[in-house]
Coordinates of C-alpha atoms in Angstrom, one line a residue:
Chain A
M234 CA -25.4 -7.1 17.0
V235 CA -23.2 -5.3 14.2
T236 CA -22.6 -8.2 11.8
S237 CA -20.3 -6.7 9.9
D238 CA -17.4 -6.4 12.2
V239 CA -15.7 -7.9 15.3
A240 CA -16.9 -7.7 18.9
F241 CA -14.6 -9.2 21.8
E242 CA -15.2 -9.4 26.0
A243 CA -11.7 -8.9 28.0
T244 CA -11.5 -9.2 31.4
G245 CA -8.3 -8.7 34.0
K246 CA -7.7 -9.2 37.6
T247 CA -6.5 -5.7 37.5
P248 CA -6.9 -2.8 34.7
E249 CA -3.5 -3.4 33.7
E250 CA -4.1 -7.1 33.1
L251 CA -7.6 -5.8 31.3
F252 CA -5.8 -3.3 29.3
V253 CA -3.3 -6.0 27.7
N254 CA -5.5 -8.3 27.1
A255 CA -8.0 -6.0 25.4
A256 CA -4.7 -5.2 23.3
K257 CA -3.8 -8.4 22.7
E258 CA -7.3 -9.7 21.4
T259 CA -7.2 -6.5 19.2
M260 CA -3.8 -7.1 17.7
A261 CA -5.2 -10.9 17.4
V262 CA -8.2 -9.8 14.9
M263 CA -5.1 -9.1 12.5
T264 CA -2.5 -11.4 12.9
D265 CA -1.1 -14.3 15.3
V266 CA 0.1 -12.4 17.8
A267 CA 2.7 -15.7 18.7
K268 CA 4.5 -14.3 15.9
V269 CA 5.2 -10.7 16.0
E270 CA 8.4 -10.3 17.9
P271 CA 8.8 -7.3 20.6
K272 CA 11.7 -5.7 18.5
V273 CA 10.7 -2.0 18.6
S274 CA 8.9 -0.3 21.4
F275 CA 7.0 3.0 22.1
P276 CA 6.1 4.8 24.7
L277 CA 2.7 5.7 25.7
E278 CA 1.1 8.1 28.3
L279 CA -2.5 9.1 28.3
T280 CA -4.7 10.7 31.3
K281 CA -8.4 10.6 30.4
D282 CA -11.4 11.3 32.8
S283 CA -12.8 7.5 33.4
L284 CA -11.3 4.0 33.1
V285 CA -13.6 3.6 30.0
D286 CA -12.1 6.7 28.5
L287 CA -8.8 5.2 29.2
L288 CA -9.2 1.9 27.6
F289 CA -10.9 3.4 24.4
F290 CA -7.7 5.8 23.5
F291 CA -5.4 3.4 24.7
L292 CA -6.9 0.9 22.0
D293 CA -7.0 3.6 19.5
E294 CA -3.5 4.5 20.1
L295 CA -2.0 1.3 19.2
I296 CA -4.6 1.4 15.7
F297 CA -2.9 4.8 15.0
L298 CA 0.6 3.3 15.6
K299 CA -0.1 0.4 13.5
D300 CA -0.7 2.5 10.5
K301 CA 1.6 5.4 11.1
H302 CA 4.5 2.9 11.6
E303 CA 3.1 -0.2 9.6
M304 CA 3.9 -2.8 12.7
L305 CA 1.7 -5.1 14.7
F306 CA 2.2 -5.0 18.8
S307 CA 2.7 -8.4 20.8
R308 CA 4.4 -6.9 24.1
F309 CA 2.7 -4.5 26.5
D310 CA 3.9 -3.4 29.5
V311 CA 1.3 -1.5 31.2
K312 CA 1.0 1.1 34.8
I313 CA -2.2 2.4 35.6
S314 CA -2.7 5.0 38.5
G315 CA -6.5 6.3 38.7
T316 CA -7.1 7.3 35.2
K317 CA -3.7 8.0 33.9
L318 CA -1.7 5.1 31.6
L319 CA 2.0 4.9 31.5
A320 CA 2.7 2.1 28.8
T321 CA 5.4 0.7 26.6
V322 CA 4.2 -1.0 23.2
F323 CA 6.7 -3.8 21.6
G324 CA 6.3 -4.9 18.2
E325 CA 7.5 -5.3 14.8
K326 CA 7.1 -3.7 10.9
I327 CA 4.5 -6.3 9.6
D328 CA 5.9 -8.7 7.4
P329 CA 3.4 -10.9 5.1
K330 CA 5.8 -13.6 4.8
K331 CA 6.3 -13.9 8.9
H332 CA 3.0 -12.8 10.2
E333 CA -0.2 -14.9 9.2
L334 CA -2.5 -11.5 8.8
K335 CA -5.8 -12.0 8.8
V336 CA -8.3 -8.6 8.6
D337 CA -7.2 -5.0 8.9
V338 CA -8.8 -3.2 12.5
K339 CA -10.0 0.2 11.4
A340 CA -11.4 2.2 14.3
V341 CA -12.6 1.0 18.2
T342 CA -15.7 1.9 18.2
K343 CA -18.0 3.4 21.0
H344 CA -20.9 0.5 20.6
N345 CA -21.7 -1.2 23.0
F346 CA -18.1 -0.2 24.6
S347 CA -18.0 -0.7 28.4
V348 CA -15.7 -1.5 31.4
V349 CA -17.4 -2.9 34.3
K350 CA -16.0 -4.5 37.3
E351 CA -18.2 -7.7 38.6
K352 CA -17.1 -9.8 41.3
D353 CA -13.5 -8.6 41.3
I354 CA -12.9 -9.2 37.9
Y355 CA -12.9 -6.0 35.2
K356 CA -14.2 -6.9 32.2
A357 CA -14.7 -4.5 28.7
T358 CA -16.6 -5.4 25.8
V359 CA -14.7 -3.9 22.8
V360 CA -15.9 -3.6 18.9
L361 CA -13.8 -2.9 16.0
D362 CA -14.6 -1.7 12.9
I363 CA -12.5 -3.6 10.5
Chain B
M207 CA -38.5 -12.9 13.1
N208 CA -39.1 -9.2 14.8
S209 CA -41.7 -7.7 16.2
K210 CA -43.2 -5.4 13.8
P211 CA -43.2 -2.4 14.9
Y212 CA -43.7 -1.0 11.2
S213 CA -46.9 -0.8 9.5
K214 CA -47.7 -1.3 5.7
I215 CA -47.8 2.0 3.1
S216 CA -47.1 -0.2 0.1
D217 CA -45.4 -3.3 -1.2
T218 CA -42.5 -2.1 -0.8
V219 CA -42.6 0.8 1.3
W220 CA -43.1 0.6 5.6
E221 CA -43.2 3.2 8.1
I222 CA -42.1 3.1 11.8
P223 CA -44.7 6.4 13.3
A224 CA -42.9 9.0 15.0
A225 CA -45.4 8.2 18.1
Y226 CA -43.6 5.0 18.3
K227 CA -41.0 6.4 20.7
K228 CA -40.6 9.4 22.3
G229 CA -38.4 12.1 20.7
M230 CA -38.5 11.0 17.4
R231 CA -39.4 14.3 15.3
V232 CA -40.1 12.3 12.5
P233 CA -41.2 8.7 11.4
A234 CA -38.6 5.8 10.3
R235 CA -39.3 4.6 6.8
I236 CA -38.0 1.2 5.4
I237 CA -37.7 0.4 1.9
A238 CA -37.9 -3.3 1.4
T239 CA -40.0 -6.5 0.1
E240 CA -41.9 -8.2 2.4
K241 CA -39.3 -10.9 2.7
L242 CA -36.5 -8.4 3.4
I243 CA -38.3 -6.4 6.2
N244 CA -39.7 -9.7 7.9
A245 CA -36.0 -10.6 8.1
M246 CA -34.4 -7.5 9.5
E247 CA -33.0 -7.0 12.8
E248 CA -35.0 -6.0 15.6
E249 CA -32.0 -3.8 16.1
V250 CA -32.2 -1.8 12.7
F251 CA -35.8 -0.8 13.9
E252 CA -34.3 0.8 16.9
Q253 CA -31.9 2.4 15.5
I254 CA -33.6 4.2 12.9
T255 CA -35.9 5.1 15.4
N256 CA -33.0 6.7 17.2
V257 CA -32.0 8.4 14.5
A258 CA -35.3 10.2 14.1
H259 CA -34.5 11.9 16.9
L260 CA -32.0 14.2 15.5
P261 CA -32.5 17.6 15.3
G262 CA -34.2 19.5 12.3
L263 CA -34.8 16.3 10.5
V264 CA -37.3 16.7 7.5
K265 CA -40.2 14.7 6.4
Y266 CA -38.8 11.2 7.5
V267 CA -35.3 8.9 7.8
L268 CA -35.2 6.1 5.8
C269 CA -33.6 2.7 5.7
M270 CA -32.8 0.8 2.8
P271 CA -33.5 -2.6 1.7
D272 CA -30.4 -3.8 2.5
G273 CA -30.0 -2.2 5.8
H274 CA -28.3 -3.7 8.8
V275 CA -27.3 -2.7 12.3
G276 CA -24.2 0.1 12.4
Y277 CA -22.6 2.0 14.9
G278 CA -26.0 4.3 16.3
C279 CA -27.4 4.8 12.8
P280 CA -28.5 1.7 10.5
I281 CA -26.0 1.1 7.5
G282 CA -28.5 1.8 5.0
G283 CA -30.0 4.7 6.7
V284 CA -30.6 7.8 5.0
G285 CA -31.9 11.1 6.8
A286 CA -31.8 15.1 5.8
T287 CA -31.8 18.2 8.2
D288 CA -32.7 21.4 7.2
P289 CA -29.5 23.9 8.7
K290 CA -32.3 26.5 8.8
Q291 CA -34.2 24.9 11.5
G292 CA -31.1 24.0 13.4
G293 CA -30.4 21.2 11.2
V294 CA -27.6 19.1 12.3
I295 CA -24.7 17.1 10.8
S296 CA -24.0 13.9 12.3
P297 CA -21.0 11.4 11.4
G298 CA -22.4 8.6 12.6
M299 CA -25.0 9.0 9.9
I300 CA -21.9 8.8 7.5
G301 CA -19.9 6.2 8.9
F302 CA -16.1 5.9 9.9
D303 CA -15.3 4.9 6.0
I304 CA -16.0 8.3 4.6
N305 CA -16.9 8.0 1.0
C306 CA -16.7 4.0 1.0
G307 CA -17.7 3.6 -2.2
M308 CA -17.9 1.9 -5.8
R309 CA -15.8 2.2 -9.0
L310 CA -17.0 0.4 -12.3
L311 CA -14.4 0.4 -15.3
T312 CA -15.3 -1.0 -18.7
T313 CA -12.7 -2.5 -21.2
P314 CA -12.9 -3.6 -24.9
L315 CA -12.7 -7.5 -23.7
T316 CA -14.7 -10.6 -23.8
L317 CA -14.6 -13.6 -21.4
K318 CA -13.2 -15.2 -24.6
E319 CA -10.1 -13.4 -24.7
V320 CA -9.7 -13.0 -21.0
Q321 CA -10.1 -16.4 -19.8
P322 CA -7.3 -18.0 -21.1
R323 CA -5.5 -15.8 -19.0
I324 CA -7.9 -15.0 -15.6
E325 CA -5.3 -16.6 -13.7
R326 CA -2.2 -14.2 -14.4
L327 CA -4.4 -11.5 -14.5
V328 CA -5.8 -11.7 -11.3
D329 CA -2.6 -12.8 -9.6
S330 CA -0.8 -9.7 -11.1
L331 CA -3.8 -7.7 -9.8
F332 CA -3.5 -9.1 -6.1
E333 CA 0.4 -8.3 -6.6
R334 CA 0.1 -5.1 -7.7
I335 CA -2.8 -3.6 -5.7
P336 CA -1.8 -3.1 -2.4
A337 CA -4.3 -4.7 0.2
G338 CA -4.6 -6.4 3.5
V339 CA -3.3 -5.8 6.9
G340 CA -1.0 -2.8 7.1
V341 CA 0.1 -3.0 3.3
A342 CA 1.6 0.3 2.3
G343 CA 0.6 2.2 -0.8
F344 CA 3.2 2.2 -3.8
L345 CA 3.3 6.4 -3.8
H346 CA 5.2 7.6 -0.4
P347 CA 3.8 11.3 -0.4
T348 CA 5.3 14.2 1.6
K349 CA 2.9 15.4 4.0
R350 CA 2.6 18.4 1.7
E351 CA 1.7 16.2 -1.1
F352 CA -0.7 14.4 0.9
R353 CA -2.3 18.1 2.0
N354 CA -2.8 18.3 -2.2
A355 CA -4.2 15.1 -2.5
I356 CA -7.1 15.7 0.3
S357 CA -7.7 19.3 -1.3
K358 CA -8.2 18.1 -4.9
G359 CA -9.1 14.0 -4.6
A360 CA -9.0 12.2 -7.6
A361 CA -7.8 15.6 -9.7
W362 CA -5.0 15.3 -7.8
A363 CA -4.0 11.8 -9.2
V364 CA -4.7 13.0 -12.6
E365 CA -2.2 15.7 -12.3
K366 CA 0.2 12.7 -11.2
G367 CA 0.0 11.0 -14.2
L368 CA -2.1 8.7 -12.7
G369 CA -5.1 8.7 -14.7
E370 CA -7.3 10.8 -17.7
K371 CA -8.6 14.1 -17.5
E372 CA -12.1 12.3 -19.1
D373 CA -12.5 10.0 -16.2
L374 CA -13.3 13.0 -13.6
A375 CA -16.6 13.7 -15.5
G376 CA -17.2 10.0 -14.6
I377 CA -16.9 10.6 -10.8
E378 CA -19.4 11.5 -8.5
E379 CA -18.8 15.5 -7.9
N380 CA -16.0 15.0 -10.8
G381 CA -13.8 13.7 -8.1
T382 CA -13.0 16.5 -6.1
I383 CA -15.2 18.2 -3.2
P384 CA -13.6 22.1 -3.3
F385 CA -14.5 23.0 0.3
A386 CA -12.5 20.4 1.8
N387 CA -10.1 21.7 4.3
P388 CA -6.8 20.3 5.5
D389 CA -6.5 22.6 8.5
K390 CA -9.8 20.8 9.9
I391 CA -8.1 17.6 10.0
S392 CA -5.7 16.1 12.9
D393 CA -2.0 15.2 12.3
R394 CA -2.8 12.2 13.7
A395 CA -5.6 11.8 10.7
I396 CA -2.9 12.4 8.3
E397 CA 0.0 10.2 9.9
R398 CA -2.4 7.3 9.5
G399 CA -3.5 8.0 5.8
L400 CA -0.1 8.9 4.5
M401 CA 1.0 5.9 3.3
Q402 CA -2.3 4.2 2.4
I403 CA -3.1 6.2 -0.9
G404 CA -3.5 3.2 -3.7
T405 CA -4.4 0.4 -0.9
L406 CA -7.7 -1.5 -0.9
G407 CA -7.6 -2.4 2.4
S408 CA -9.5 -5.4 3.8
G409 CA -12.8 -7.0 5.2
N410 CA -15.6 -6.1 2.3
H411 CA -13.3 -4.3 0.4
Y412 CA -12.8 -6.2 -2.6
L413 CA -11.7 -5.8 -6.7
E414 CA -13.4 -7.9 -9.2
V415 CA -13.1 -8.5 -12.4
Q416 CA -16.7 -9.3 -13.7
L417 CA -18.5 -10.6 -16.8
V418 CA -22.0 -8.6 -18.2
D419 CA -24.6 -11.2 -17.1
A420 CA -28.0 -9.6 -18.2
I421 CA -28.6 -6.3 -20.0
F422 CA -31.9 -4.6 -18.9
D423 CA -32.1 -1.1 -20.3
P424 CA -30.2 -1.5 -23.5
E425 CA -29.9 1.9 -24.4
R426 CA -28.7 3.1 -21.4
A427 CA -26.4 0.4 -20.9
T428 CA -24.8 1.4 -24.7
Q429 CA -24.8 4.9 -23.2
W430 CA -23.1 4.1 -20.1
G431 CA -20.5 1.7 -22.1
I432 CA -21.9 -1.6 -21.7
T433 CA -21.8 -3.4 -24.8
G434 CA -23.2 -6.7 -24.3
K435 CA -22.8 -10.1 -22.6
D436 CA -19.6 -11.4 -21.6
Q437 CA -17.9 -8.0 -21.7
V438 CA -15.3 -7.6 -19.0
V439 CA -15.5 -5.3 -16.6
V440 CA -14.0 -4.3 -13.3
M441 CA -15.4 -3.2 -9.9
F442 CA -13.9 -2.2 -6.8
H443 CA -15.2 -1.0 -3.5
C444 CA -12.9 0.3 -1.2
G445 CA -12.9 3.9 0.8
S446 CA -10.8 6.3 2.8
R447 CA -8.6 4.2 4.7
G448 CA -7.5 4.7 8.4
F449 CA -7.3 8.8 7.4
G450 CA -11.1 8.6 7.3
H451 CA -11.9 6.7 9.8
Q452 CA -9.7 9.2 11.7
V453 CA -11.3 11.9 10.7
A454 CA -14.9 10.1 11.9
T455 CA -13.7 9.2 15.2
D456 CA -11.9 12.7 15.8
Y457 CA -15.2 14.4 15.0
L458 CA -17.5 12.1 17.1
N459 CA -15.1 13.1 20.1
V460 CA -15.4 16.6 19.7
F461 CA -19.0 16.3 19.4
E462 CA -19.3 14.3 22.0
R463 CA -18.1 17.1 24.5
K464 CA -20.4 19.7 22.7
M465 CA -23.7 18.7 22.1
E466 CA -24.5 19.9 25.8
H467 CA -22.9 23.7 24.6
Y468 CA -25.3 23.1 21.8
G469 CA -28.3 21.8 24.0
I470 CA -28.9 18.6 22.2
S471 CA -29.0 15.2 23.6
V472 CA -29.4 12.0 22.0
P473 CA -30.4 8.5 22.4
D474 CA -27.2 6.5 21.6
R475 CA -23.6 8.2 21.9
Q476 CA -22.7 7.3 18.2
L477 CA -25.2 9.6 16.8
A478 CA -23.5 12.6 18.2
C479 CA -24.1 15.8 16.0
A480 CA -23.6 19.6 16.0
P481 CA -25.4 22.0 14.6
F482 CA -24.5 22.3 10.4
T483 CA -23.6 25.9 10.8
S484 CA -22.1 26.0 13.9
I485 CA -18.1 26.2 14.1
D486 CA -18.2 22.5 15.0
G487 CA -20.2 21.6 12.3
Q488 CA -18.5 23.3 9.4
N489 CA -15.0 22.0 10.9
Y490 CA -16.5 18.7 10.5
Y491 CA -18.0 19.3 6.8
Q492 CA -14.8 20.5 5.2
A493 CA -13.0 17.5 7.4
M494 CA -15.4 15.0 5.9
A495 CA -14.9 16.7 2.2
A496 CA -11.0 15.8 3.0
A497 CA -11.7 12.4 3.4
F498 CA -14.1 12.1 0.3
N499 CA -11.3 13.4 -1.6
L500 CA -9.0 10.9 -0.1
A501 CA -11.2 7.9 -1.3
F502 CA -11.5 9.6 -4.6
A503 CA -7.7 9.6 -5.0
N504 CA -7.7 6.1 -3.6
R505 CA -9.5 5.1 -6.1
Q506 CA -8.2 6.8 -8.9
V507 CA -4.6 5.6 -7.8
I508 CA -5.9 2.4 -8.1
T509 CA -7.6 2.4 -11.3
H510 CA -4.2 3.6 -12.9
R511 CA -2.8 0.2 -11.5
I512 CA -6.1 -1.9 -13.0
R513 CA -4.7 -0.3 -16.7
E514 CA -1.1 -1.1 -16.0
V515 CA -2.2 -4.6 -15.4
F516 CA -4.5 -4.8 -17.6
N517 CA -1.9 -3.6 -20.7
E518 CA 0.6 -6.0 -19.5
V519 CA -1.2 -8.9 -19.1
L520 CA -3.3 -8.5 -22.1
G521 CA -2.1 -6.0 -24.3
R522 CA -0.4 -2.8 -24.9
G523 CA -3.2 0.1 -25.8
L524 CA -6.4 -1.3 -24.2
R525 CA -8.8 1.5 -22.7
L526 CA -10.5 1.0 -19.4
S527 CA -13.0 3.4 -18.7
V528 CA -14.6 5.0 -15.9
V529 CA -18.3 4.5 -16.0
Y530 CA -19.0 5.6 -12.5
D531 CA -17.5 6.2 -9.2
I532 CA -20.3 6.5 -6.5
S533 CA -19.8 7.2 -2.9
H534 CA -21.9 5.3 -0.4
N535 CA -21.1 7.0 3.3
I536 CA -21.4 11.0 2.9
A537 CA -23.2 13.8 3.7
K538 CA -24.0 16.2 1.4
L539 CA -25.8 19.6 0.7
E540 CA -28.6 19.2 -1.8
E541 CA -31.7 20.9 -2.7
Y542 CA -35.3 19.5 -2.4
E543 CA -38.6 21.2 -2.8
G544 CA -36.7 24.5 -2.7
R545 CA -35.0 23.7 0.9
K546 CA -31.0 23.4 1.0
L547 CA -30.4 20.4 3.3
V548 CA -28.1 18.3 4.8
V549 CA -28.4 14.8 3.4
H550 CA -26.9 12.2 5.1
R551 CA -26.4 8.6 3.3
K552 CA -24.6 5.9 5.7
G553 CA -24.7 2.6 3.2
A554 CA -26.8 4.3 1.0
T555 CA -26.0 5.4 -2.6
R556 CA -26.9 8.9 -4.4
A557 CA -29.3 8.3 -6.9
F558 CA -30.3 11.0 -8.8
E559 CA -32.4 11.1 -11.9
N560 CA -30.4 9.6 -15.0
Q561 CA -27.3 8.9 -13.0
P562 CA -25.4 5.5 -12.6
V563 CA -26.0 3.8 -9.5
I564 CA -23.3 0.6 -8.6
L565 CA -24.8 -2.1 -6.0
G566 CA -22.3 -4.3 -5.3
G567 CA -23.0 -7.9 -4.3
S568 CA -21.4 -10.6 -2.4
M569 CA -18.1 -12.1 -4.2
E570 CA -20.0 -15.4 -5.3
T571 CA -23.3 -13.6 -6.5
G572 CA -22.7 -10.8 -8.6
S573 CA -23.4 -6.9 -8.6
Y574 CA -25.5 -4.6 -10.5
L575 CA -25.4 -1.7 -12.6
L576 CA -28.9 0.9 -11.9
V577 CA -30.0 4.4 -12.7
G578 CA -31.2 6.8 -10.4
T579 CA -34.9 8.2 -10.6
K580 CA -37.3 11.2 -10.6
R581 CA -38.9 8.9 -8.0
A582 CA -35.8 8.6 -5.6
M583 CA -35.6 12.6 -5.8
E584 CA -39.0 12.6 -4.7
E585 CA -39.4 10.3 -1.9
T586 CA -35.7 9.0 -0.6
F587 CA -33.8 12.4 -1.2
G588 CA -32.2 10.9 -4.0
S589 CA -30.9 7.7 -2.4
T590 CA -30.8 4.1 -2.8
A591 CA -29.1 1.1 -1.4
H592 CA -25.7 0.2 -1.8
G593 CA -25.4 -3.6 -1.8
S594 CA -26.5 -6.5 -0.4
G595 CA -25.7 -6.2 3.4
R596 CA -24.6 -8.3 6.0
T597 CA -27.0 -11.1 7.7
M598 CA -24.5 -12.6 9.4
S599 CA -21.5 -12.1 11.8
R600 CA -18.1 -12.3 10.8
S601 CA -17.2 -14.8 13.8
S602 CA -20.4 -16.7 12.7
A603 CA -19.5 -16.9 9.0
K604 CA -15.7 -18.2 9.6
K605 CA -17.1 -20.9 11.9
S606 CA -19.7 -22.0 8.6
V607 CA -17.0 -21.8 6.2
D608 CA -13.4 -22.5 5.2
G609 CA -11.8 -19.7 3.4
K610 CA -9.6 -22.4 1.6
A611 CA -12.3 -24.6 0.6
L612 CA -14.4 -21.8 -0.5
A613 CA -11.6 -20.6 -2.7
H614 CA -11.6 -23.8 -4.6
A615 CA -15.1 -24.2 -4.7
M616 CA -15.2 -20.7 -6.3
R617 CA -12.8 -21.8 -8.8
K618 CA -14.9 -24.9 -9.7
R619 CA -17.6 -22.3 -10.6
G620 CA -15.2 -19.9 -12.9
I621 CA -14.5 -17.6 -10.3
Y622 CA -10.6 -17.3 -9.5
V623 CA -9.8 -15.6 -6.1
R624 CA -6.6 -14.0 -4.6
S625 CA -7.3 -13.1 -0.9
A626 CA -4.5 -12.1 1.7
S627 CA -6.5 -13.6 4.1
W628 CA -8.4 -17.3 4.3
A629 CA -10.2 -16.2 7.3
G630 CA -11.1 -13.0 5.7
L631 CA -12.3 -14.8 3.0
A632 CA -14.4 -17.0 4.7
E633 CA -15.9 -13.7 6.5
E634 CA -16.9 -12.5 3.0
A635 CA -19.1 -16.2 1.8
A636 CA -22.2 -15.4 -0.2
L637 CA -24.2 -17.1 3.1
A638 CA -23.3 -13.8 5.3
Y639 CA -24.8 -11.7 2.6
K640 CA -28.8 -10.8 1.8
D641 CA -30.1 -11.7 -1.9
I642 CA -28.9 -8.9 -3.5
H643 CA -31.6 -10.0 -6.6
E644 CA -34.2 -9.5 -3.6
V645 CA -32.7 -6.1 -2.4
V646 CA -32.5 -4.9 -6.5
T647 CA -36.4 -6.2 -6.9
A648 CA -37.1 -3.6 -3.6
L649 CA -35.6 -1.2 -5.6
S650 CA -37.0 -1.6 -8.7
Q651 CA -40.9 -1.7 -7.4
A652 CA -40.2 1.0 -5.0
G653 CA -39.4 2.8 -8.3
I654 CA -35.8 4.3 -6.5
S655 CA -33.3 2.5 -9.0
E656 CA -34.2 0.6 -12.0
P657 CA -31.8 -1.7 -13.2
V658 CA -29.8 -1.6 -16.4
A659 CA -27.1 -4.5 -16.0
S660 CA -26.0 -7.7 -14.0
F661 CA -22.7 -8.6 -13.6
K662 CA -20.9 -11.9 -12.4
P663 CA -17.5 -12.1 -11.2
I664 CA -14.7 -14.3 -12.8
G665 CA -11.8 -13.2 -10.5
N666 CA -11.7 -11.6 -7.1
V667 CA -8.9 -10.0 -4.8
K668 CA -9.4 -9.5 -1.6
G669 CA -6.8 -8.2 1.5

C-alpha cells in the first residue's frame, strides 16, 4: 500500500449516494465536515466516458475548487445520468479558528482507483495524495 | 519479510534481472543495506520492475535505500531514458509534487544564543509562514505575475526583493529552469497555485530549526558554512503545492489518452508516458519546468520570511545563507557516457560530484548533509536518496500515536513543535519512518554520497 498517503472506500446504493459519500470522505481527510457550513455554492457539470472517470474528475474538481477559492465543502447535491453529472456543491471559506483542520489533500490519484458494483451496492476505492 | 526477487551484487547493491518479468527492458537495482532491503515491501519490487518496462531505458532502473511504495513508481525511484532510442518522459517517475525539495540555511548563531528564545522563534515562524490546509500565501500575485514566477523561479522572488542575488548560486540550476513555458500550463493549474506562493503545505512538509550535531568532513563543512557543533541551521521541505500537482494530473491524463497513438503500453497506468521528443513529451517537459520554477520561487519566498523572523526575534543584521536547495522530484536532460539522457528522480536527489545533498529525517531523529560523488555519476546516474522513507501508513501512525502527547514528549526531549494539526503531527512520528542513519550507511557504503554533517532538531513547524 502507499504508506505516505490516505486511502478510503466509499459506498452507496446509487451512483449519486456513492459520489456524495466519496466527496464527504475526501473532505473528512481535511476537516471535521460537520463544522463546515453550506453557505456558498458552485454548480458543476461533467460528462465522461465511464462512471469511474466521472468520479475521478468530480473529486478532482472539488480539490481544484478548494485551492482556487480557499474553501471546504460539506453538502453535495448530485444527479447522475449515465456518465453525465450535474451537481451543486456547498461550503464556506476555510477558517482555522472555526474548522478543525487536518491535512491538505493535493490530488486524487489513480492508484487502485476503482468503482465497482457488488450485490446492488456501488463501492469506490480512492487514494489521495496529501 | 519479502520474497527476495533480487540477488546480491555487493553489500549495498541488489539486482532483479530483466528476465524476472515479461516486458522488462532493463534490470532493476536496489541500493540498500541487507537490513533495509529485507524490510522493503514486496510492492516496491513490483513497482520498480514495472518501471523497467518503459521505452528507451538505459542500463538499469534504481531504487534508493529509502524506497517505499508510490504511485506507479516507488518513491526513491531513478531511471534514465535515451531520447534517441525512443526514450520517454513519465510524470509518474517524477511525482505529483514536482520539485518537492529541501533547502538548508546556515545562521551565525549557536544553541546558547537561540535556546532562551526557541519558543518565541518557532511560534513566530509558525505564525508568519503560512502552512496547513487551504492557507494562502501573503503575496497575492496577479495571473501575469504568477506567469513571471513560473518562468523565472527563485530569480523572480529575488527581483521582488524577497532574497539576495547570492542565494541563487546555492540553488540547483541557480533556481531557474530557462525552458519553462507558461503556455503549456492549464488555467486550472494557475488558478490552483495563484495564492500558494510562500506556503509550506502540510503532510510531510515542514520547517526545522536544527543544531549541527556531528561533522564528518570538516574541510567541506567549513566550505559550505558549517562552522561547528551546536551551530543553528534551518532546514525546510516543501514543493510546488497545488500548482505542481495539477500540472502532473493534467499531463498524466493527456498521456493516458495518447499512449496508444505512440504505440506504448505500460503495466500500470500511473506510468503513462510519451516519447521525450514528441510534442506531448516536450509540452510536459516545459510545463514540468514551470512547476519546478514555482517550487524554487516558493522556497525563496519562505527563506525571506525565515530571515525576517530571525531578525525580529534574535537581532537585526543576522545573516542566514543558503547552503543548498535541492529537488527530489524531477526529470532532467543530463549527459552520461557521452549520451544525453532524461534522468527521472522520484523521491531521489541529484548527487553530482562535490554537490551538497540534503537528506531530511523524521521530525524526531535528525537530518544529514552529504556530498555527491564520482561513483554516483558512474553508477546511479548522479543520484542518491532523499530522506528516510515511510514504513507505516498514516492511519496506522495516527492510531499508534497521540499528536498532543507526542508534542509534549518531544518538548521534554528538547524539540519544540508547532503544528496546524495534531493528527497530522501523529502521522509524522519517527516510528513511521525508516532509520535515517541506516539509509546514510547504505549510501556511504555504496559510495554514492558521503556524510559531511548531521543535524538534530530543536524546533519544528508543521502544516
